[in-house]
Coordinates of C-alpha atoms and ligand atoms in Angstrom, one line a residue:
M1 CA 70.6 196.4 104.3
K2 CA 69.7 192.3 105.6
K3 CA 72.2 190.5 107.4
S4 CA 73.7 188.2 105.5
S5 CA 74.1 184.3 106.7
V6 CA 76.9 183.9 104.9
L7 CA 79.1 185.7 106.0
G8 CA 78.5 185.1 109.6
A9 CA 78.9 187.9 112.3
I10 CA 80.7 190.7 109.8
S11 CA 77.2 192.7 107.5
P12 CA 77.4 192.8 103.9
A13 CA 78.1 196.6 104.9
E14 CA 80.8 196.0 107.0
F15 CA 82.4 192.7 104.3
L16 CA 82.4 195.3 101.1
K17 CA 84.1 198.0 103.1
K18 CA 86.8 196.2 104.6
Y19 CA 86.9 193.2 102.9
W20 CA 85.4 193.4 99.1
Q21 CA 88.2 193.1 95.9
K22 CA 90.4 194.1 99.0
K23 CA 91.5 191.7 101.1
P24 CA 91.1 187.9 102.1
L25 CA 88.7 187.2 104.6
L26 CA 88.4 183.5 106.4
I27 CA 84.6 182.9 107.6
R28 CA 84.6 180.1 110.4
Q29 CA 80.8 178.3 109.7
A30 CA 79.9 180.6 107.1
V31 CA 77.8 177.8 106.5
P32 CA 76.7 175.0 110.0
G33 CA 75.3 172.1 109.4
M34 CA 76.6 172.4 105.1
Q35 CA 76.9 168.8 103.1
A36 CA 76.7 168.6 99.6
L37 CA 74.2 169.6 97.8
L38 CA 75.2 167.5 94.8
S39 CA 76.3 164.3 95.5
R40 CA 79.4 162.7 93.5
E41 CA 77.4 160.5 91.5
A42 CA 75.1 163.3 91.0
L43 CA 78.0 165.8 90.0
F44 CA 80.0 162.7 87.2
A45 CA 76.2 162.8 85.6
L46 CA 76.9 166.4 84.8
A47 CA 80.5 166.3 83.8
A48 CA 78.8 164.1 80.7
R49 CA 76.5 166.8 80.0
E50 CA 77.3 168.5 76.6
D51 CA 75.6 171.2 77.9
V52 CA 77.1 172.1 81.2
E53 CA 81.3 173.2 81.5
S54 CA 83.2 170.5 82.7
R55 CA 87.0 170.2 83.2
L56 CA 89.3 167.3 84.9
I57 CA 92.4 168.1 86.3
T58 CA 94.9 165.2 86.6
N59 CA 98.6 165.6 88.5
F60 CA 99.4 161.6 87.9
R61 CA 103.0 161.1 88.3
R62 CA 103.4 165.1 89.2
Q63 CA 102.3 166.1 85.3
W64 CA 99.7 168.0 85.0
K65 CA 96.8 167.5 82.5
M66 CA 94.0 168.8 81.8
A67 CA 90.3 167.6 79.9
Q68 CA 87.7 169.4 78.8
G69 CA 84.2 168.1 79.0
P70 CA 82.1 166.1 78.4
L71 CA 83.6 163.9 80.5
Q72 CA 82.3 160.3 79.9
T73 CA 84.4 158.6 81.6
L74 CA 86.6 159.5 85.2
P75 CA 89.5 158.2 87.3
S76 CA 88.6 155.9 90.1
S77 CA 87.2 157.7 93.1
S78 CA 90.4 154.9 94.6
Q79 CA 93.0 156.9 93.0
K80 CA 95.1 160.3 94.7
N81 CA 95.3 163.4 92.6
W82 CA 92.7 164.6 90.4
T83 CA 90.1 166.8 90.3
L84 CA 86.5 167.4 88.3
L85 CA 85.0 171.1 87.9
V86 CA 82.1 171.9 86.9
Q87 CA 81.0 175.0 86.2
G88 CA 77.7 176.5 85.9
A89 CA 75.8 174.3 89.0
N90 CA 73.8 176.2 90.1
L91 CA 72.1 176.2 86.7
H92 CA 70.8 172.4 87.1
D93 CA 69.9 172.3 90.7
D94 CA 67.1 173.9 92.5
A95 CA 69.3 173.9 95.9
V96 CA 72.5 174.7 94.7
D97 CA 70.4 177.9 93.0
Q98 CA 68.9 178.6 96.1
L99 CA 72.9 178.2 97.8
M100 CA 74.1 181.4 95.2
H101 CA 71.0 183.4 95.6
Q102 CA 73.0 184.2 99.7
F103 CA 75.1 186.0 98.0
R104 CA 73.1 188.2 96.1
F105 CA 74.5 191.0 98.9
L106 CA 76.2 191.3 95.5
P107 CA 74.2 192.4 92.3
D108 CA 73.2 190.0 89.8
A109 CA 75.3 191.9 87.5
R110 CA 78.1 191.0 89.8
L111 CA 77.2 187.5 89.6
D112 CA 78.5 184.8 87.9
D113 CA 78.1 180.8 88.7
L114 CA 78.5 178.0 91.5
M115 CA 81.5 175.6 90.4
I116 CA 81.1 172.5 92.3
S117 CA 85.1 171.4 92.4
Y118 CA 85.4 167.0 93.4
A119 CA 88.7 166.2 94.8
T120 CA 90.0 162.6 95.5
D121 CA 93.2 162.7 98.2
Q122 CA 95.8 165.7 97.2
G123 CA 94.2 167.0 95.0
G124 CA 93.7 170.7 93.4
V125 CA 94.4 172.4 90.3
G126 CA 98.0 173.7 90.7
A127 CA 99.2 177.0 93.0
H128 CA 97.4 179.8 90.6
F129 CA 94.8 183.7 91.0
D130 CA 92.0 183.8 89.3
S131 CA 90.8 187.6 87.4
Y132 CA 88.0 187.0 89.7
D133 CA 87.1 187.8 92.8
V134 CA 85.8 183.7 94.8
F135 CA 83.6 182.3 97.5
L136 CA 85.2 179.2 98.3
L137 CA 83.1 177.9 100.2
Q138 CA 84.0 174.2 101.6
A139 CA 80.9 171.5 100.8
H140 CA 81.9 167.6 101.7
G141 CA 85.7 166.4 103.3
Q142 CA 88.2 168.9 104.3
R143 CA 90.8 170.7 102.6
R144 CA 93.4 172.8 103.2
W145 CA 94.2 176.0 101.5
R146 CA 97.3 178.3 101.7
I147 CA 97.6 182.1 100.3
G148 CA 99.6 184.8 100.2
A149 CA 99.7 188.6 98.6
Q150 CA 102.3 187.9 96.3
K151 CA 103.4 190.3 93.2
D152 CA 104.6 188.2 91.0
L153 CA 102.3 186.8 89.2
S154 CA 104.6 184.6 86.6
L155 CA 103.3 181.3 84.9
K156 CA 105.7 178.6 84.3
P157 CA 105.1 178.1 81.2
D158 CA 104.1 175.4 78.7
M159 CA 101.1 174.4 81.3
P160 CA 97.9 172.7 80.2
L161 CA 96.7 175.2 83.2
K162 CA 97.5 178.4 85.1
I163 CA 100.3 177.3 87.3
L164 CA 102.2 179.8 88.9
R165 CA 105.9 180.4 88.3
E166 CA 106.2 180.8 92.9
F167 CA 104.2 180.6 95.3
I168 CA 105.1 181.9 98.1
P169 CA 102.4 181.5 100.3
Q170 CA 101.6 183.7 103.4
Q171 CA 98.5 181.6 105.6
E172 CA 97.2 178.1 105.6
F173 CA 94.1 177.5 106.6
V174 CA 92.3 173.9 106.5
L175 CA 88.9 174.4 105.7
E176 CA 85.7 171.6 107.0
P177 CA 82.6 171.4 105.6
G178 CA 80.8 175.0 106.4
D179 CA 83.9 177.0 106.6
M180 CA 84.8 180.0 104.0
L181 CA 87.5 181.7 102.1
Y182 CA 87.0 184.6 100.2
L183 CA 89.9 186.4 98.2
P184 CA 90.1 188.6 96.3
P185 CA 91.0 188.9 92.0
H186 CA 94.7 187.8 92.1
Y187 CA 95.3 186.5 95.2
A188 CA 97.5 183.5 95.0
H189 CA 96.5 180.3 96.2
E190 CA 96.5 176.9 96.2
G191 CA 94.2 174.4 98.1
V192 CA 94.7 170.6 98.5
A193 CA 92.0 168.2 99.2
I194 CA 93.0 166.5 102.4
G195 CA 91.5 162.8 101.5
E196 CA 88.0 163.0 99.4
C197 CA 86.5 167.1 99.3
M198 CA 84.3 168.5 97.2
T199 CA 84.2 172.7 96.9
Y200 CA 81.9 175.1 95.4
S201 CA 82.8 178.3 93.9
I202 CA 80.8 181.8 93.9
G203 CA 82.4 183.2 91.3
F204 CA 82.0 186.8 89.6
R205 CA 81.9 188.5 86.9
A206 CA 84.7 191.5 85.6
P207 CA 84.8 191.5 81.9
S208 CA 87.6 193.3 80.8
W209 CA 87.3 197.0 79.2
Q210 CA 88.4 195.2 75.6
E211 CA 85.9 192.3 76.0
L212 CA 83.2 195.5 76.8
G213 CA 84.2 197.7 74.0
E214 CA 84.5 195.2 71.2
A215 CA 80.7 194.0 72.4
F216 CA 79.6 197.2 72.6
L217 CA 80.2 198.1 68.6
N218 CA 78.9 194.8 68.4
F219 CA 76.3 196.3 69.5
M220 CA 76.1 200.2 68.6
A221 CA 76.4 199.1 64.4
D222 CA 72.9 197.8 64.9
S223 CA 72.4 200.5 65.6
V224 CA 74.3 203.4 63.2
A225 CA 72.4 206.2 61.0
L226 CA 74.2 207.9 59.2
P227 CA 72.1 209.0 56.2
G228 CA 73.8 210.9 52.7
R229 CA 77.5 209.1 50.7
Y230 CA 80.5 210.4 50.0
S231 CA 80.5 213.3 47.7
D232 CA 82.9 215.5 46.5
P233 CA 81.7 218.1 43.2
E234 CA 85.3 220.6 44.2
L235 CA 87.3 217.4 43.2
G236 CA 90.7 218.4 41.6
P237 CA 93.4 216.2 39.1
S238 CA 95.2 213.7 40.7
A239 CA 98.7 214.2 40.3
Q240 CA 99.5 211.0 42.7
P241 CA 95.9 209.1 40.8
A242 CA 97.5 206.7 44.3
K243 CA 96.8 208.9 46.9
I244 CA 94.1 209.9 49.3
G245 CA 93.7 213.4 49.4
D246 CA 93.5 214.9 52.4
S247 CA 89.8 216.4 51.5
M248 CA 88.1 212.8 51.7
I249 CA 90.3 212.2 55.4
S250 CA 88.3 215.4 56.5
S251 CA 85.4 214.5 55.7
V252 CA 85.5 210.4 56.2
S253 CA 86.1 212.3 59.3
R254 CA 83.4 215.0 60.1
E255 CA 80.5 212.2 59.3
L256 CA 82.3 209.4 61.3
N257 CA 81.9 211.9 65.0
K258 CA 79.1 211.9 64.9
L259 CA 79.0 208.3 65.8
S260 CA 78.7 209.0 68.9
S261 CA 76.3 207.3 72.0
T262 CA 74.3 208.5 75.1
P263 CA 74.5 206.9 78.1
E264 CA 70.3 205.3 77.8
D265 CA 72.8 203.7 75.0
I266 CA 75.0 202.6 77.0
A267 CA 72.7 201.5 80.0
I268 CA 70.3 199.7 77.0
F269 CA 73.8 198.0 75.9
L270 CA 75.2 196.9 79.6
G271 CA 72.0 195.1 80.6
E272 CA 71.0 193.2 77.2
Y273 CA 75.3 192.2 77.1
L274 CA 74.8 190.8 81.1
S275 CA 71.2 189.8 81.3
E276 CA 72.5 187.9 78.4
P277 CA 72.8 183.2 78.9
K278 CA 76.6 181.7 78.3
A279 CA 76.1 180.0 75.2
S280 CA 76.4 176.7 76.7
V281 CA 72.8 177.6 78.4
I282 CA 70.2 176.1 77.1
F283 CA 66.1 176.7 77.8
D284 CA 64.2 173.8 79.0
Y285 CA 60.6 174.6 77.8
P286 CA 57.7 172.5 78.7
E287 CA 57.8 169.6 75.8
K288 CA 53.7 170.7 75.8
P289 CA 52.6 173.9 77.3
M290 CA 49.0 174.6 78.9
T291 CA 47.1 177.0 77.0
A292 CA 47.3 180.9 77.3
A293 CA 43.9 180.6 79.3
R294 CA 45.0 177.7 81.5
F295 CA 48.8 179.0 82.1
Q296 CA 46.9 182.2 83.3
A297 CA 44.8 180.9 86.0
A298 CA 47.6 178.6 87.0
A299 CA 49.0 181.6 87.3
L300 CA 46.3 183.6 89.1
K301 CA 46.1 180.4 92.1
R302 CA 50.1 179.8 92.0
G303 CA 52.3 182.6 91.6
L304 CA 55.2 183.0 89.1
R305 CA 59.1 182.4 88.7
L306 CA 62.1 183.3 87.2
T307 CA 63.8 179.5 86.3
R308 CA 66.7 178.6 87.3
K309 CA 68.9 179.7 83.7
S310 CA 66.3 182.7 83.6
R311 CA 68.5 186.2 83.8
L312 CA 66.2 190.2 84.8
L313 CA 67.9 192.6 85.6
Y314 CA 66.9 195.6 85.2
R315 CA 68.1 199.8 84.7
N316 CA 64.9 203.2 84.7
K317 CA 62.4 202.6 82.3
Y318 CA 64.9 199.1 80.8
I319 CA 63.5 195.5 81.8
F320 CA 66.7 193.1 80.1
M321 CA 65.8 190.0 79.7
N322 CA 68.0 187.2 79.1
G323 CA 70.2 189.8 76.3
E324 CA 66.7 191.2 75.7
S325 CA 65.6 194.5 76.2
F326 CA 62.0 195.9 76.9
Q327 CA 60.5 198.3 77.7
P328 CA 57.2 198.5 79.4
G329 CA 54.3 200.6 80.9
S330 CA 55.1 201.8 84.6
S331 CA 53.2 199.5 86.3
D332 CA 53.9 196.9 84.3
K333 CA 57.7 198.0 85.1
R334 CA 57.3 198.0 88.2
L335 CA 56.0 194.6 88.4
L336 CA 59.0 193.4 86.6
Q337 CA 61.6 194.8 89.0
Q338 CA 59.8 192.9 91.0
L339 CA 60.4 190.0 89.4
G340 CA 63.8 190.7 89.3
D341 CA 64.9 191.0 92.4
Q342 CA 62.5 188.1 93.8
R343 CA 62.6 186.0 91.3
A344 CA 59.4 185.7 91.5
L345 CA 55.6 187.3 91.3
A346 CA 53.2 186.3 93.4
A347 CA 49.2 185.6 92.5
D348 CA 47.8 188.7 93.7
R349 CA 51.0 190.8 92.1
V350 CA 50.4 188.4 88.7
A351 CA 47.0 189.6 89.2
A352 CA 48.4 192.7 88.6
C353 CA 49.7 192.4 85.6
S354 CA 48.2 194.0 82.2
S355 CA 47.1 192.0 79.5
D356 CA 50.4 192.6 77.5
L357 CA 52.4 191.4 80.2
N358 CA 50.8 189.1 80.1
E359 CA 50.6 187.7 76.7
S360 CA 54.4 187.9 77.5
L361 CA 54.2 186.3 80.6
Y362 CA 53.3 183.8 78.5
Q363 CA 55.7 184.2 75.9
W364 CA 58.5 183.3 78.9
Y365 CA 57.2 180.2 79.8
C366 CA 56.7 178.4 76.4
D367 CA 60.4 179.5 76.2
G368 CA 61.9 177.7 79.5
W369 CA 62.0 181.7 81.1
L370 CA 60.0 181.6 83.8
E371 CA 57.2 178.5 85.6
L372 CA 54.8 178.5 87.9
A373 CA 55.3 178.8 91.7
Ligands
LIG1 C1 88.7 174.0 93.4 O1 88.1 174.3 93.8 O2 89.1 173.0 93.4 C2 90.0 175.2 92.5 C3 88.8 176.6 92.8 C4 90.2 177.9 92.9 O3 91.0 177.5 93.4 O4 89.8 178.9 92.4
LIG2 CO1 90.9 179.6 92.4

């Protein structure tokens, strides 16, 4: 496997074996020369947008408060003790998106988003734990992290955000720009800004079984096929008319037991579910799209790439894109798998696409799913 630069001297294989989902890892200068990719002003502008998830967390006079975005006004940067969190920054900026791609030694099905936090001196979100793995990359200024492997994860009651009732830190690190701390799920931590700082959190996706189960039943509901209707030609007279009889239960259970799923159903469900963009995502489609002929001529010269907001996954004969599944022929399938892995398709690969696929590519361009490279 290709050695990933963000892990410093450690290979992805070693990281996965020793640390992933197991224990924290501090990597000094994971990104040498790291500088914030978005200015404070650009971040504040994102937080004001309707299609961006943001939160403002303040701890003024020792009182935690949280406000959900969009946030038109923020406290002054000279005021201490506040934090702005901007979720999914990778969806809105190419450089941030590229940075997140350095974490693709982990599968796209697990990568969630890159959140940027901006904090003024002493700012933070309190001592807490997350349910997901996270890489905390220091982008600007310094932050002091204290972390602990405590088992008691009970929270303070009546708080606007998750704050541990009791935090028992075991290790402490001050992160400089370019330093990165990996934490597995449920590891207690608290980050406090030393002066103004920005931290980039690369977060992961781990749906709960409950969430997956509910979504799977919804998915299966669309494909239920149980022909026929309940009937009871052998019915006898009812002495207790309000009672549901045994024969009704057994004939209904016989039918409902016919509902089952195949591994293929599960693959299609998972591909559609995991490639579905978040509810807040709005694709930026071209206002005046070029004609299909011009688009194709340009794609043959320049090649294509997925837009930042597009999610493409694949499995066996299926391609999943932004919540939809496709079953292309085997040559097109290979090209689309390449588009997924590389998030781009070189001009000579575009030339190899069938006319069916070319039609789809044009439609996806009109929908803002892909663009000319
Ligand atoms: C932050 O960057 O302020 C919070 C990130 C975290 O603790 O998960
Ligand atoms: Co956290």
